Amino acid sequence: MEKAKIVVVGAGPAGIAVAVEAKAAGIEPVVVLERSDKPCETIHKFYHPGKRVDAVYRKVKVEPIGICRFDTCSKEEFLELMEQYIKDYQLDIRYNQEVHKIEKTNDCFRIHAGKDTVIEAPVVVVAIGIFGRPNRPRYVLPKEVRDRIFLGTQAEIPEHFKKVLVVGGGDSAAETACYLADKGAQVFLSYRRPKFFRINETNLAELEKRVQEGKITLMMETDIEGVEPAPEGVKANFKDGRQMVFDAIFYCLGGSTPENFLRAAGVEVEGKRPKVDEYYETNVPGLFLAGDLVFEKGSIMAAFNSAHKVVEGIKMRYLERLERGC
Ligand SMILES: Cc1cc2nc3c(=O)[nH]c(=O)nc-3n(C[C@H](O)[C@H](O)[C@H](O)COP(=O)(O)OP(=O)(O)OC[C@H]3O[C@@H](n4cnc5c(N)ncnc54)[C@H](O)[C@@H]3O)c2cc1C
């Protein structure tokens, strides 16, 4: 059976940064298992082309403490930066390897991925993020309109959607609305509250500009009760009695912790959040978490920093254990 010192699950910003920090600390071999065919699947899939990647996200400034860092740039530039880290540190990332089981055997972990990959390691870091499970609205989304409903922004948006509804009140809702408006769609943005309070100033200014230009219509204090198929579209039934038909609806409601995955690995989850200590080690000795999984309000810089802390913790607690191997 293949053996490694550390197995990292997920090659997003957090997973890549863990591998970078571990390599820089002289720990080898470190194997990263990624379920998609490329690094940073969340960014590829949910960031629209040309999206500005904010170093200060959701108004929270995070000072970098580790090796990985970035300045505000475009999606494409950010992905290039990550490719550069992978090249510079010669990271061993295995693609198309979705991890489906993490077993503890005596003093080691056995990580099962893809069809028949099994790797043993004394330490495992789970960095799978929260966007494998984008949040859904509470009501049922009928299957007849599935091709008109999007959970989260999508990088690829069909050109023929001319009248669209975006639901949400955060940065990704604002960015999605602006992106769709710039592609020529007539955009409606529905938000439950009377005012936006989570959107950063740049996105708010961009949003307001398009509202002034008549490209985006704000629907503040509106809430949807349900959606249903309509001829040539999807009908949104609002709680105030209004009914409107759209070509497509984009829900930008964030993501949530993959509780089942964590629980199956033995990790204690309190409420919706996994229990971790100051180095993001869980109640399972040797099993660490990094990135969005450990934050209430995650961001790329926070993910990078969590990776630095995790590797500090590994060095402090498990160096001897790593030397012995499995
Ligand atoms: C639309 C949108 C806009 C955003 N804009 C910004 C911004 O401007 N600035 C900013 O700082 N943050 C932004 N964020 C947040 C940022 O993307 C996240 O905080 C960051 O990606 C978290 O990194 P992560 O590595 O923890 O998780 P992710 O980036 O989600 O990476 C997780 C990786 O794990 C892989 N994976 C999942 N399950 C498995 C499995 N079972 N086995 C193997 N691999 C698996 C996934 O394919 C993925 O590659 C935005 C998020 C969204 C959705």
JSON list of N, CA, C and O and ligand atoms in Angstrom, two decimals, residues 9-15 33-36 39-43 46-47 51-55 57 70 97-99 127-131 153 172 175 261 290-293 298-301 303, ligand 1:
[
{"chain": "A", "resi": 9, "resn": "VAL", "atom": "N", "xyz": [-6.52, 16.42, 1.71]},
{"chain": "A", "resi": 9, "resn": "VAL", "atom": "CA", "xyz": [-7.73, 16.14, 0.92]},
{"chain": "A", "resi": 9, "resn": "VAL", "atom": "C", "xyz": [-8.27, 17.47, 0.39]},
{"chain": "A", "resi": 9, "resn": "VAL", "atom": "O", "xyz": [-8.70, 18.33, 1.17]},
{"chain": "A", "resi": 10, "resn": "GLY", "atom": "N", "xyz": [-8.23, 17.65, -0.94]},
{"chain": "A", "resi": 10, "resn": "GLY", "atom": "CA", "xyz": [-8.72, 18.87, -1.57]},
{"chain": "A", "resi": 10, "resn": "GLY", "atom": "C", "xyz": [-7.57, 19.77, -2.00]},
{"chain": "A", "resi": 10, "resn": "GLY", "atom": "O", "xyz": [-6.71, 20.09, -1.20]},
{"chain": "A", "resi": 11, "resn": "ALA", "atom": "N", "xyz": [-7.58, 20.15, -3.28]},
{"chain": "A", "resi": 11, "resn": "ALA", "atom": "CA", "xyz": [-6.52, 21.04, -3.81]},
{"chain": "A", "resi": 11, "resn": "ALA", "atom": "C", "xyz": [-7.09, 22.42, -4.11]},
{"chain": "A", "resi": 11, "resn": "ALA", "atom": "O", "xyz": [-6.92, 22.96, -5.20]},
{"chain": "A", "resi": 12, "resn": "GLY", "atom": "N", "xyz": [-7.80, 22.98, -3.13]},
{"chain": "A", "resi": 12, "resn": "GLY", "atom": "CA", "xyz": [-8.21, 24.39, -3.22]},
{"chain": "A", "resi": 12, "resn": "GLY", "atom": "C", "xyz": [-7.10, 25.23, -2.62]},
{"chain": "A", "resi": 12, "resn": "GLY", "atom": "O", "xyz": [-6.01, 24.72, -2.31]},
{"chain": "A", "resi": 13, "resn": "PRO", "atom": "N", "xyz": [-7.34, 26.53, -2.40]},
{"chain": "A", "resi": 13, "resn": "PRO", "atom": "CA", "xyz": [-6.30, 27.38, -1.81]},
{"chain": "A", "resi": 13, "resn": "PRO", "atom": "C", "xyz": [-5.76, 26.81, -0.50]},
{"chain": "A", "resi": 13, "resn": "PRO", "atom": "O", "xyz": [-4.55, 26.83, -0.27]},
{"chain": "A", "resi": 14, "resn": "ALA", "atom": "N", "xyz": [-6.63, 26.27, 0.37]},
{"chain": "A", "resi": 14, "resn": "ALA", "atom": "CA", "xyz": [-6.17, 25.75, 1.66]},
{"chain": "A", "resi": 14, "resn": "ALA", "atom": "C", "xyz": [-5.30, 24.51, 1.48]},
{"chain": "A", "resi": 14, "resn": "ALA", "atom": "O", "xyz": [-4.21, 24.42, 2.06]},
{"chain": "A", "resi": 15, "resn": "GLY", "atom": "N", "xyz": [-5.75, 23.56, 0.68]},
{"chain": "A", "resi": 15, "resn": "GLY", "atom": "CA", "xyz": [-5.02, 22.32, 0.49]},
{"chain": "A", "resi": 15, "resn": "GLY", "atom": "C", "xyz": [-3.66, 22.57, -0.16]},
{"chain": "A", "resi": 15, "resn": "GLY", "atom": "O", "xyz": [-2.63, 22.00, 0.26]},
{"chain": "A", "resi": 33, "resn": "LEU", "atom": "N", "xyz": [-4.95, 14.86, -2.63]},
{"chain": "A", "resi": 33, "resn": "LEU", "atom": "CA", "xyz": [-5.97, 14.17, -3.43]},
{"chain": "A", "resi": 33, "resn": "LEU", "atom": "C", "xyz": [-7.09, 15.16, -3.78]},
{"chain": "A", "resi": 33, "resn": "LEU", "atom": "O", "xyz": [-7.66, 15.79, -2.88]},
{"chain": "A", "resi": 34, "resn": "GLU", "atom": "N", "xyz": [-7.36, 15.31, -5.05]},
{"chain": "A", "resi": 34, "resn": "GLU", "atom": "CA", "xyz": [-8.35, 16.30, -5.50]},
{"chain": "A", "resi": 34, "resn": "GLU", "atom": "C", "xyz": [-9.41, 15.59, -6.35]},
{"chain": "A", "resi": 34, "resn": "GLU", "atom": "O", "xyz": [-9.07, 14.81, -7.24]},
{"chain": "A", "resi": 35, "resn": "ARG", "atom": "N", "xyz": [-10.67, 15.90, -6.08]},
{"chain": "A", "resi": 35, "resn": "ARG", "atom": "CA", "xyz": [-11.72, 15.16, -6.79]},
{"chain": "A", "resi": 35, "resn": "ARG", "atom": "C", "xyz": [-11.91, 15.60, -8.25]},
{"chain": "A", "resi": 35, "resn": "ARG", "atom": "O", "xyz": [-12.35, 14.83, -9.07]},
{"chain": "A", "resi": 36, "resn": "SER", "atom": "N", "xyz": [-11.56, 16.85, -8.56]},
{"chain": "A", "resi": 36, "resn": "SER", "atom": "CA", "xyz": [-11.79, 17.27, -9.94]},
{"chain": "A", "resi": 36, "resn": "SER", "atom": "C", "xyz": [-10.52, 17.05, -10.76]},
{"chain": "A", "resi": 36, "resn": "SER", "atom": "O", "xyz": [-9.54, 16.50, -10.28]},
{"chain": "A", "resi": 39, "resn": "PRO", "atom": "N", "xyz": [-6.71, 21.92, -10.15]},
{"chain": "A", "resi": 39, "resn": "PRO", "atom": "CA", "xyz": [-6.72, 22.52, -8.82]},
{"chain": "A", "resi": 39, "resn": "PRO", "atom": "C", "xyz": [-7.78, 23.62, -8.73]},
{"chain": "A", "resi": 39, "resn": "PRO", "atom": "O", "xyz": [-8.22, 24.15, -9.76]},
{"chain": "A", "resi": 40, "resn": "CYS", "atom": "N", "xyz": [-8.16, 23.97, -7.51]},
{"chain": "A", "resi": 40, "resn": "CYS", "atom": "CA", "xyz": [-9.08, 25.09, -7.25]},
{"chain": "A", "resi": 40, "resn": "CYS", "atom": "C", "xyz": [-10.41, 24.97, -8.00]},
{"chain": "A", "resi": 40, "resn": "CYS", "atom": "O", "xyz": [-10.84, 25.90, -8.70]},
{"chain": "A", "resi": 41, "resn": "GLU", "atom": "N", "xyz": [-11.04, 23.82, -7.84]},
{"chain": "A", "resi": 41, "resn": "GLU", "atom": "CA", "xyz": [-12.31, 23.57, -8.53]},
{"chain": "A", "resi": 41, "resn": "GLU", "atom": "C", "xyz": [-13.37, 24.62, -8.19]},
{"chain": "A", "resi": 41, "resn": "GLU", "atom": "O", "xyz": [-14.11, 25.08, -9.05]},
{"chain": "A", "resi": 42, "resn": "THR", "atom": "N", "xyz": [-13.43, 25.02, -6.90]},
{"chain": "A", "resi": 42, "resn": "THR", "atom": "CA", "xyz": [-14.45, 26.00, -6.49]},
{"chain": "A", "resi": 42, "resn": "THR", "atom": "C", "xyz": [-14.29, 27.28, -7.29]},
{"chain": "A", "resi": 42, "resn": "THR", "atom": "O", "xyz": [-15.28, 27.88, -7.74]},
{"chain": "A", "resi": 43, "resn": "ILE", "atom": "N", "xyz": [-13.05, 27.71, -7.46]},
{"chain": "A", "resi": 43, "resn": "ILE", "atom": "CA", "xyz": [-12.80, 28.98, -8.15]},
{"chain": "A", "resi": 43, "resn": "ILE", "atom": "C", "xyz": [-13.10, 28.83, -9.64]},
{"chain": "A", "resi": 43, "resn": "ILE", "atom": "O", "xyz": [-13.75, 29.68, -10.25]},
{"chain": "A", "resi": 46, "resn": "PHE", "atom": "N", "xyz": [-17.21, 28.45, -9.72]},
{"chain": "A", "resi": 46, "resn": "PHE", "atom": "CA", "xyz": [-18.15, 29.45, -9.22]},
{"chain": "A", "resi": 46, "resn": "PHE", "atom": "C", "xyz": [-17.74, 30.90, -9.49]},
{"chain": "A", "resi": 46, "resn": "PHE", "atom": "O", "xyz": [-18.54, 31.80, -9.29]},
{"chain": "A", "resi": 47, "resn": "TYR", "atom": "N", "xyz": [-16.50, 31.15, -9.86]},
{"chain": "A", "resi": 47, "resn": "TYR", "atom": "CA", "xyz": [-16.10, 32.53, -10.16]},
{"chain": "A", "resi": 47, "resn": "TYR", "atom": "C", "xyz": [-16.33, 32.77, -11.66]},
{"chain": "A", "resi": 47, "resn": "TYR", "atom": "O", "xyz": [-15.88, 31.96, -12.47]},
{"chain": "A", "resi": 51, "resn": "LYS", "atom": "N", "xyz": [-13.55, 37.69, -12.96]},
{"chain": "A", "resi": 51, "resn": "LYS", "atom": "CA", "xyz": [-13.96, 38.15, -11.61]},
{"chain": "A", "resi": 51, "resn": "LYS", "atom": "C", "xyz": [-12.76, 38.70, -10.84]},
{"chain": "A", "resi": 51, "resn": "LYS", "atom": "O", "xyz": [-11.68, 38.15, -10.89]},
{"chain": "A", "resi": 52, "resn": "ARG", "atom": "N", "xyz": [-13.04, 39.79, -10.11]},
{"chain": "A", "resi": 52, "resn": "ARG", "atom": "CA", "xyz": [-12.01, 40.33, -9.23]},
{"chain": "A", "resi": 52, "resn": "ARG", "atom": "C", "xyz": [-11.93, 39.45, -7.99]},
{"chain": "A", "resi": 52, "resn": "ARG", "atom": "O", "xyz": [-12.95, 39.19, -7.35]},
{"chain": "A", "resi": 53, "resn": "VAL", "atom": "N", "xyz": [-10.75, 38.97, -7.67]},
{"chain": "A", "resi": 53, "resn": "VAL", "atom": "CA", "xyz": [-10.58, 38.16, -6.45]},
{"chain": "A", "resi": 53, "resn": "VAL", "atom": "C", "xyz": [-10.04, 39.11, -5.39]},
{"chain": "A", "resi": 53, "resn": "VAL", "atom": "O", "xyz": [-8.90, 39.57, -5.47]},
{"chain": "A", "resi": 54, "resn": "ASP", "atom": "N", "xyz": [-10.88, 39.42, -4.42]},
{"chain": "A", "resi": 54, "resn": "ASP", "atom": "CA", "xyz": [-10.53, 40.41, -3.40]},
{"chain": "A", "resi": 54, "resn": "ASP", "atom": "C", "xyz": [-9.65, 39.81, -2.31]},
{"chain": "A", "resi": 54, "resn": "ASP", "atom": "O", "xyz": [-10.00, 38.78, -1.73]},
{"chain": "A", "resi": 55, "resn": "ALA", "atom": "N", "xyz": [-8.54, 40.49, -2.04]},
{"chain": "A", "resi": 55, "resn": "ALA", "atom": "CA", "xyz": [-7.67, 40.05, -0.93]},
{"chain": "A", "resi": 55, "resn": "ALA", "atom": "C", "xyz": [-8.36, 40.35, 0.40]},
{"chain": "A", "resi": 55, "resn": "ALA", "atom": "O", "xyz": [-8.18, 39.63, 1.38]},
{"chain": "A", "resi": 57, "resn": "TYR", "atom": "N", "xyz": [-11.85, 40.18, 1.74]},
{"chain": "A", "resi": 57, "resn": "TYR", "atom": "CA", "xyz": [-13.14, 39.64, 1.32]},
{"chain": "A", "resi": 57, "resn": "TYR", "atom": "C", "xyz": [-14.16, 39.78, 2.45]},
{"chain": "A", "resi": 57, "resn": "TYR", "atom": "O", "xyz": [-13.79, 39.61, 3.62]},
{"chain": "A", "resi": 70, "resn": "PHE", "atom": "N", "xyz": [-1.56, 36.76, -1.63]},
{"chain": "A", "resi": 70, "resn": "PHE", "atom": "CA", "xyz": [-1.86, 37.36, -2.94]},
{"chain": "A", "resi": 70, "resn": "PHE", "atom": "C", "xyz": [-2.42, 38.76, -2.76]},
{"chain": "A", "resi": 70, "resn": "PHE", "atom": "O", "xyz": [-2.89, 39.11, -1.67]},
{"chain": "A", "resi": 97, "resn": "GLN", "atom": "N", "xyz": [-9.51, 12.17, -7.93]},
{"chain": "A", "resi": 97, "resn": "GLN", "atom": "CA", "xyz": [-9.40, 11.27, -6.78]},
{"chain": "A", "resi": 97, "resn": "GLN", "atom": "C", "xyz": [-10.27, 11.81, -5.65]},
{"chain": "A", "resi": 97, "resn": "GLN", "atom": "O", "xyz": [-9.78, 12.49, -4.74]},
{"chain": "A", "resi": 98, "resn": "GLU", "atom": "N", "xyz": [-11.56, 11.56, -5.75]},
{"chain": "A", "resi": 98, "resn": "GLU", "atom": "CA", "xyz": [-12.46, 12.01, -4.69]},
{"chain": "A", "resi": 98, "resn": "GLU", "atom": "C", "xyz": [-12.28, 11.11, -3.47]},
{"chain": "A", "resi": 98, "resn": "GLU", "atom": "O", "xyz": [-12.41, 9.87, -3.56]},
{"chain": "A", "resi": 99, "resn": "VAL", "atom": "N", "xyz": [-11.98, 11.70, -2.34]},
{"chain": "A", "resi": 99, "resn": "VAL", "atom": "CA", "xyz": [-11.82, 10.91, -1.12]},
{"chain": "A", "resi": 99, "resn": "VAL", "atom": "C", "xyz": [-13.21, 10.58, -0.58]},
{"chain": "A", "resi": 99, "resn": "VAL", "atom": "O", "xyz": [-14.05, 11.46, -0.42]},
{"chain": "A", "resi": 127, "resn": "ALA", "atom": "N", "xyz": [-9.26, 19.57, 3.56]},
{"chain": "A", "resi": 127, "resn": "ALA", "atom": "CA", "xyz": [-9.41, 20.96, 3.10]},
{"chain": "A", "resi": 127, "resn": "ALA", "atom": "C", "xyz": [-10.39, 20.98, 1.92]},
{"chain": "A", "resi": 127, "resn": "ALA", "atom": "O", "xyz": [-10.05, 21.44, 0.84]},
{"chain": "A", "resi": 128, "resn": "ILE", "atom": "N", "xyz": [-11.59, 20.46, 2.18]},
{"chain": "A", "resi": 128, "resn": "ILE", "atom": "CA", "xyz": [-12.53, 20.28, 1.06]},
{"chain": "A", "resi": 128, "resn": "ILE", "atom": "C", "xyz": [-13.50, 21.44, 0.90]},
{"chain": "A", "resi": 128, "resn": "ILE", "atom": "O", "xyz": [-14.37, 21.39, 0.03]},
{"chain": "A", "resi": 129, "resn": "GLY", "atom": "N", "xyz": [-13.37, 22.47, 1.72]},
{"chain": "A", "resi": 129, "resn": "GLY", "atom": "CA", "xyz": [-14.22, 23.65, 1.55]},
{"chain": "A", "resi": 129, "resn": "GLY", "atom": "C", "xyz": [-15.68, 23.37, 1.83]},
{"chain": "A", "resi": 129, "resn": "GLY", "atom": "O", "xyz": [-16.05, 22.31, 2.35]},
{"chain": "A", "resi": 130, "resn": "ILE", "atom": "N", "xyz": [-16.51, 24.36, 1.48]},
{"chain": "A", "resi": 130, "resn": "ILE", "atom": "CA", "xyz": [-17.95, 24.21, 1.77]},
{"chain": "A", "resi": 130, "resn": "ILE", "atom": "C", "xyz": [-18.79, 24.34, 0.51]},
{"chain": "A", "resi": 130, "resn": "ILE", "atom": "O", "xyz": [-20.01, 24.25, 0.57]},
{"chain": "A", "resi": 131, "resn": "PHE", "atom": "N", "xyz": [-18.11, 24.52, -0.65]},
{"chain": "A", "resi": 131, "resn": "PHE", "atom": "CA", "xyz": [-18.91, 24.78, -1.84]},
{"chain": "A", "resi": 131, "resn": "PHE", "atom": "C", "xyz": [-19.25, 23.53, -2.65]},
{"chain": "A", "resi": 131, "resn": "PHE", "atom": "O", "xyz": [-19.85, 23.62, -3.70]},
{"chain": "A", "resi": 153, "resn": "THR", "atom": "N", "xyz": [-22.92, 31.14, -8.33]},
{"chain": "A", "resi": 153, "resn": "THR", "atom": "CA", "xyz": [-22.57, 31.66, -9.67]},
{"chain": "A", "resi": 153, "resn": "THR", "atom": "C", "xyz": [-21.97, 30.52, -10.45]},
{"chain": "A", "resi": 153, "resn": "THR", "atom": "O", "xyz": [-21.36, 29.65, -9.87]},
{"chain": "A", "resi": 172, "resn": "SER", "atom": "N", "xyz": [-21.22, 37.63, -3.56]},
{"chain": "A", "resi": 172, "resn": "SER", "atom": "CA", "xyz": [-21.36, 36.81, -4.77]},
{"chain": "A", "resi": 172, "resn": "SER", "atom": "C", "xyz": [-22.68, 37.11, -5.48]},
{"chain": "A", "resi": 172, "resn": "SER", "atom": "O", "xyz": [-22.75, 37.04, -6.71]},
{"chain": "A", "resi": 175, "resn": "GLU", "atom": "N", "xyz": [-21.92, 40.36, -7.39]},
{"chain": "A", "resi": 175, "resn": "GLU", "atom": "CA", "xyz": [-21.04, 40.11, -8.53]},
{"chain": "A", "resi": 175, "resn": "GLU", "atom": "C", "xyz": [-21.77, 39.36, -9.64]},
{"chain": "A", "resi": 175, "resn": "GLU", "atom": "O", "xyz": [-21.59, 39.65, -10.82]},
{"chain": "A", "resi": 261, "resn": "PHE", "atom": "N", "xyz": [-19.51, 14.02, 5.85]},
{"chain": "A", "resi": 261, "resn": "PHE", "atom": "CA", "xyz": [-18.14, 13.60, 5.52]},
{"chain": "A", "resi": 261, "resn": "PHE", "atom": "C", "xyz": [-17.28, 13.64, 6.78]},
{"chain": "A", "resi": 261, "resn": "PHE", "atom": "O", "xyz": [-16.54, 12.71, 7.08]},
{"chain": "A", "resi": 290, "resn": "ALA", "atom": "N", "xyz": [-8.51, 22.51, 7.36]},
{"chain": "A", "resi": 290, "resn": "ALA", "atom": "CA", "xyz": [-7.98, 23.81, 6.93]},
{"chain": "A", "resi": 290, "resn": "ALA", "atom": "C", "xyz": [-8.99, 24.48, 5.99]},
{"chain": "A", "resi": 290, "resn": "ALA", "atom": "O", "xyz": [-9.85, 23.82, 5.40]},
{"chain": "A", "resi": 291, "resn": "GLY", "atom": "N", "xyz": [-8.87, 25.79, 5.88]},
{"chain": "A", "resi": 291, "resn": "GLY", "atom": "CA", "xyz": [-9.69, 26.55, 4.92]},
{"chain": "A", "resi": 291, "resn": "GLY", "atom": "C", "xyz": [-11.10, 26.83, 5.42]},
{"chain": "A", "resi": 291, "resn": "GLY", "atom": "O", "xyz": [-11.35, 26.94, 6.62]},
{"chain": "A", "resi": 292, "resn": "ASP", "atom": "N", "xyz": [-12.02, 26.92, 4.48]},
{"chain": "A", "resi": 292, "resn": "ASP", "atom": "CA", "xyz": [-13.41, 27.29, 4.78]},
{"chain": "A", "resi": 292, "resn": "ASP", "atom": "C", "xyz": [-14.05, 26.44, 5.88]},
{"chain": "A", "resi": 292, "resn": "ASP", "atom": "O", "xyz": [-14.95, 26.90, 6.58]},
{"chain": "A", "resi": 293, "resn": "LEU", "atom": "N", "xyz": [-13.59, 25.20, 6.01]},
{"chain": "A", "resi": 293, "resn": "LEU", "atom": "CA", "xyz": [-14.20, 24.30, 7.00]},
{"chain": "A", "resi": 293, "resn": "LEU", "atom": "C", "xyz": [-14.08, 24.83, 8.42]},
{"chain": "A", "resi": 293, "resn": "LEU", "atom": "O", "xyz": [-14.90, 24.49, 9.27]},
{"chain": "A", "resi": 298, "resn": "GLY", "atom": "N", "xyz": [-15.25, 32.43, 5.71]},
{"chain": "A", "resi": 298, "resn": "GLY", "atom": "CA", "xyz": [-13.99, 32.03, 5.06]},
{"chain": "A", "resi": 298, "resn": "GLY", "atom": "C", "xyz": [-13.57, 32.99, 3.98]},
{"chain": "A", "resi": 298, "resn": "GLY", "atom": "O", "xyz": [-14.36, 33.77, 3.46]},
{"chain": "A", "resi": 299, "resn": "SER", "atom": "N", "xyz": [-12.28, 32.95, 3.66]},
{"chain": "A", "resi": 299, "resn": "SER", "atom": "CA", "xyz": [-11.73, 33.71, 2.54]},
{"chain": "A", "resi": 299, "resn": "SER", "atom": "C", "xyz": [-10.44, 33.03, 2.12]},
{"chain": "A", "resi": 299, "resn": "SER", "atom": "O", "xyz": [-9.94, 32.14, 2.84]},
{"chain": "A", "resi": 300, "resn": "ILE", "atom": "N", "xyz": [-9.90, 33.45, 1.01]},
{"chain": "A", "resi": 300, "resn": "ILE", "atom": "CA", "xyz": [-8.68, 32.80, 0.52]},
{"chain": "A", "resi": 300, "resn": "ILE", "atom": "C", "xyz": [-7.51, 33.08, 1.46]},
{"chain": "A", "resi": 300, "resn": "ILE", "atom": "O", "xyz": [-6.76, 32.17, 1.82]},
{"chain": "A", "resi": 301, "resn": "MET", "atom": "N", "xyz": [-7.38, 34.33, 1.90]},
{"chain": "A", "resi": 301, "resn": "MET", "atom": "CA", "xyz": [-6.26, 34.66, 2.79]},
{"chain": "A", "resi": 301, "resn": "MET", "atom": "C", "xyz": [-6.40, 33.89, 4.11]},
{"chain": "A", "resi": 301, "resn": "MET", "atom": "O", "xyz": [-5.40, 33.41, 4.66]},
{"chain": "A", "resi": 303, "resn": "ALA", "atom": "N", "xyz": [-7.80, 31.03, 4.42]},
{"chain": "A", "resi": 303, "resn": "ALA", "atom": "CA", "xyz": [-7.47, 29.63, 4.09]},
{"chain": "A", "resi": 303, "resn": "ALA", "atom": "C", "xyz": [-5.95, 29.45, 4.08]},
{"chain": "A", "resi": 303, "resn": "ALA", "atom": "O", "xyz": [-5.42, 28.48, 4.65]},
{"chain": "B", "resi": 1, "resn": "LIG", "atom": "C1", "xyz": [-18.74, 33.17, -5.94]},
{"chain": "B", "resi": 1, "resn": "LIG", "atom": "C2", "xyz": [-17.67, 33.27, -4.90]},
{"chain": "B", "resi": 1, "resn": "LIG", "atom": "C3", "xyz": [-16.85, 34.39, -4.85]},
{"chain": "B", "resi": 1, "resn": "LIG", "atom": "C4", "xyz": [-15.80, 34.49, -3.90]},
{"chain": "B", "resi": 1, "resn": "LIG", "atom": "N1", "xyz": [-14.97, 35.57, -3.92]},
{"chain": "B", "resi": 1, "resn": "LIG", "atom": "C5", "xyz": [-13.91, 35.63, -3.06]},
{"chain": "B", "resi": 1, "resn": "LIG", "atom": "C6", "xyz": [-12.99, 36.73, -3.10]},
{"chain": "B", "resi": 1, "resn": "LIG", "atom": "O1", "xyz": [-13.09, 37.66, -3.91]},
{"chain": "B", "resi": 1, "resn": "LIG", "atom": "N2", "xyz": [-11.96, 36.73, -2.18]},
{"chain": "B", "resi": 1, "resn": "LIG", "atom": "C7", "xyz": [-11.80, 35.73, -1.26]},
{"chain": "B", "resi": 1, "resn": "LIG", "atom": "O2", "xyz": [-10.85, 35.79, -0.45]},
{"chain": "B", "resi": 1, "resn": "LIG", "atom": "N3", "xyz": [-12.67, 34.69, -1.19]},
{"chain": "B", "resi": 1, "resn": "LIG", "atom": "C8", "xyz": [-13.72, 34.61, -2.07]},
{"chain": "B", "resi": 1, "resn": "LIG", "atom": "N4", "xyz": [-14.59, 33.55, -2.02]},
{"chain": "B", "resi": 1, "resn": "LIG", "atom": "C9", "xyz": [-14.38, 32.53, -0.97]},
{"chain": "B", "resi": 1, "resn": "LIG", "atom": "C10", "xyz": [-13.22, 31.59, -1.35]},
{"chain": "B", "resi": 1, "resn": "LIG", "atom": "O3", "xyz": [-13.45, 31.04, -2.64]},
{"chain": "B", "resi": 1, "resn": "LIG", "atom": "C11", "xyz": [-13.09, 30.48, -0.32]},
{"chain": "B", "resi": 1, "resn": "LIG", "atom": "O4", "xyz": [-12.94, 31.06, 0.97]},
{"chain": "B", "resi": 1, "resn": "LIG", "atom": "C12", "xyz": [-11.88, 29.60, -0.66]},
{"chain": "B", "resi": 1, "resn": "LIG", "atom": "O5", "xyz": [-12.02, 29.00, -1.94]},
{"chain": "B", "resi": 1, "resn": "LIG", "atom": "C13", "xyz": [-11.72, 28.51, 0.42]},
{"chain": "B", "resi": 1, "resn": "LIG", "atom": "O6", "xyz": [-10.69, 27.64, 0.06]},
{"chain": "B", "resi": 1, "resn": "LIG", "atom": "P1", "xyz": [-10.71, 26.10, 0.52]},
{"chain": "B", "resi": 1, "resn": "LIG", "atom": "O7", "xyz": [-9.44, 25.53, -0.03]},
{"chain": "B", "resi": 1, "resn": "LIG", "atom": "O8", "xyz": [-11.03, 26.00, 1.95]},
{"chain": "B", "resi": 1, "resn": "LIG", "atom": "O9", "xyz": [-11.97, 25.46, -0.23]},
{"chain": "B", "resi": 1, "resn": "LIG", "atom": "P2", "xyz": [-12.31, 25.34, -1.78]},
{"chain": "B", "resi": 1, "resn": "LIG", "atom": "O10", "xyz": [-11.74, 26.47, -2.56]},
{"chain": "B", "resi": 1, "resn": "LIG", "atom": "O11", "xyz": [-13.77, 25.10, -1.84]},
{"chain": "B", "resi": 1, "resn": "LIG", "atom": "O12", "xyz": [-11.52, 24.04, -2.26]},
{"chain": "B", "resi": 1, "resn": "LIG", "atom": "C14", "xyz": [-11.90, 22.75, -1.88]},
{"chain": "B", "resi": 1, "resn": "LIG", "atom": "C15", "xyz": [-11.30, 21.74, -2.88]},
{"chain": "B", "resi": 1, "resn": "LIG", "atom": "O13", "xyz": [-11.55, 20.43, -2.37]},
{"chain": "B", "resi": 1, "resn": "LIG", "atom": "C16", "xyz": [-12.02, 19.61, -3.43]},
{"chain": "B", "resi": 1, "resn": "LIG", "atom": "N5", "xyz": [-12.81, 18.54, -2.82]},
{"chain": "B", "resi": 1, "resn": "LIG", "atom": "C17", "xyz": [-14.06, 18.65, -2.27]},
{"chain": "B", "resi": 1, "resn": "LIG", "atom": "N6", "xyz": [-14.45, 17.46, -1.78]},
{"chain": "B", "resi": 1, "resn": "LIG", "atom": "C18", "xyz": [-13.44, 16.58, -2.02]},
{"chain": "B", "resi": 1, "resn": "LIG", "atom": "C19", "xyz": [-13.24, 15.20, -1.73]},
{"chain": "B", "resi": 1, "resn": "LIG", "atom": "N7", "xyz": [-14.15, 14.48, -1.09]},
{"chain": "B", "resi": 1, "resn": "LIG", "atom": "N8", "xyz": [-12.08, 14.62, -2.14]},
{"chain": "B", "resi": 1, "resn": "LIG", "atom": "C20", "xyz": [-11.12, 15.34, -2.78]},
{"chain": "B", "resi": 1, "resn": "LIG", "atom": "N9", "xyz": [-11.26, 16.65, -3.07]},
{"chain": "B", "resi": 1, "resn": "LIG", "atom": "C21", "xyz": [-12.40, 17.26, -2.69]},
{"chain": "B", "resi": 1, "resn": "LIG", "atom": "C22", "xyz": [-12.80, 20.56, -4.32]},
{"chain": "B", "resi": 1, "resn": "LIG", "atom": "O14", "xyz": [-12.94, 20.04, -5.63]},
{"chain": "B", "resi": 1, "resn": "LIG", "atom": "C23", "xyz": [-11.94, 21.83, -4.26]},
{"chain": "B", "resi": 1, "resn": "LIG", "atom": "O15", "xyz": [-10.93, 21.85, -5.24]},
{"chain": "B", "resi": 1, "resn": "LIG", "atom": "C24", "xyz": [-15.63, 33.44, -2.95]},
{"chain": "B", "resi": 1, "resn": "LIG", "atom": "C25", "xyz": [-16.46, 32.31, -2.99]},
{"chain": "B", "resi": 1, "resn": "LIG", "atom": "C26", "xyz": [-17.46, 32.21, -3.95]},
{"chain": "B", "resi": 1, "resn": "LIG", "atom": "C27", "xyz": [-18.33, 30.98, -4.00]}
]
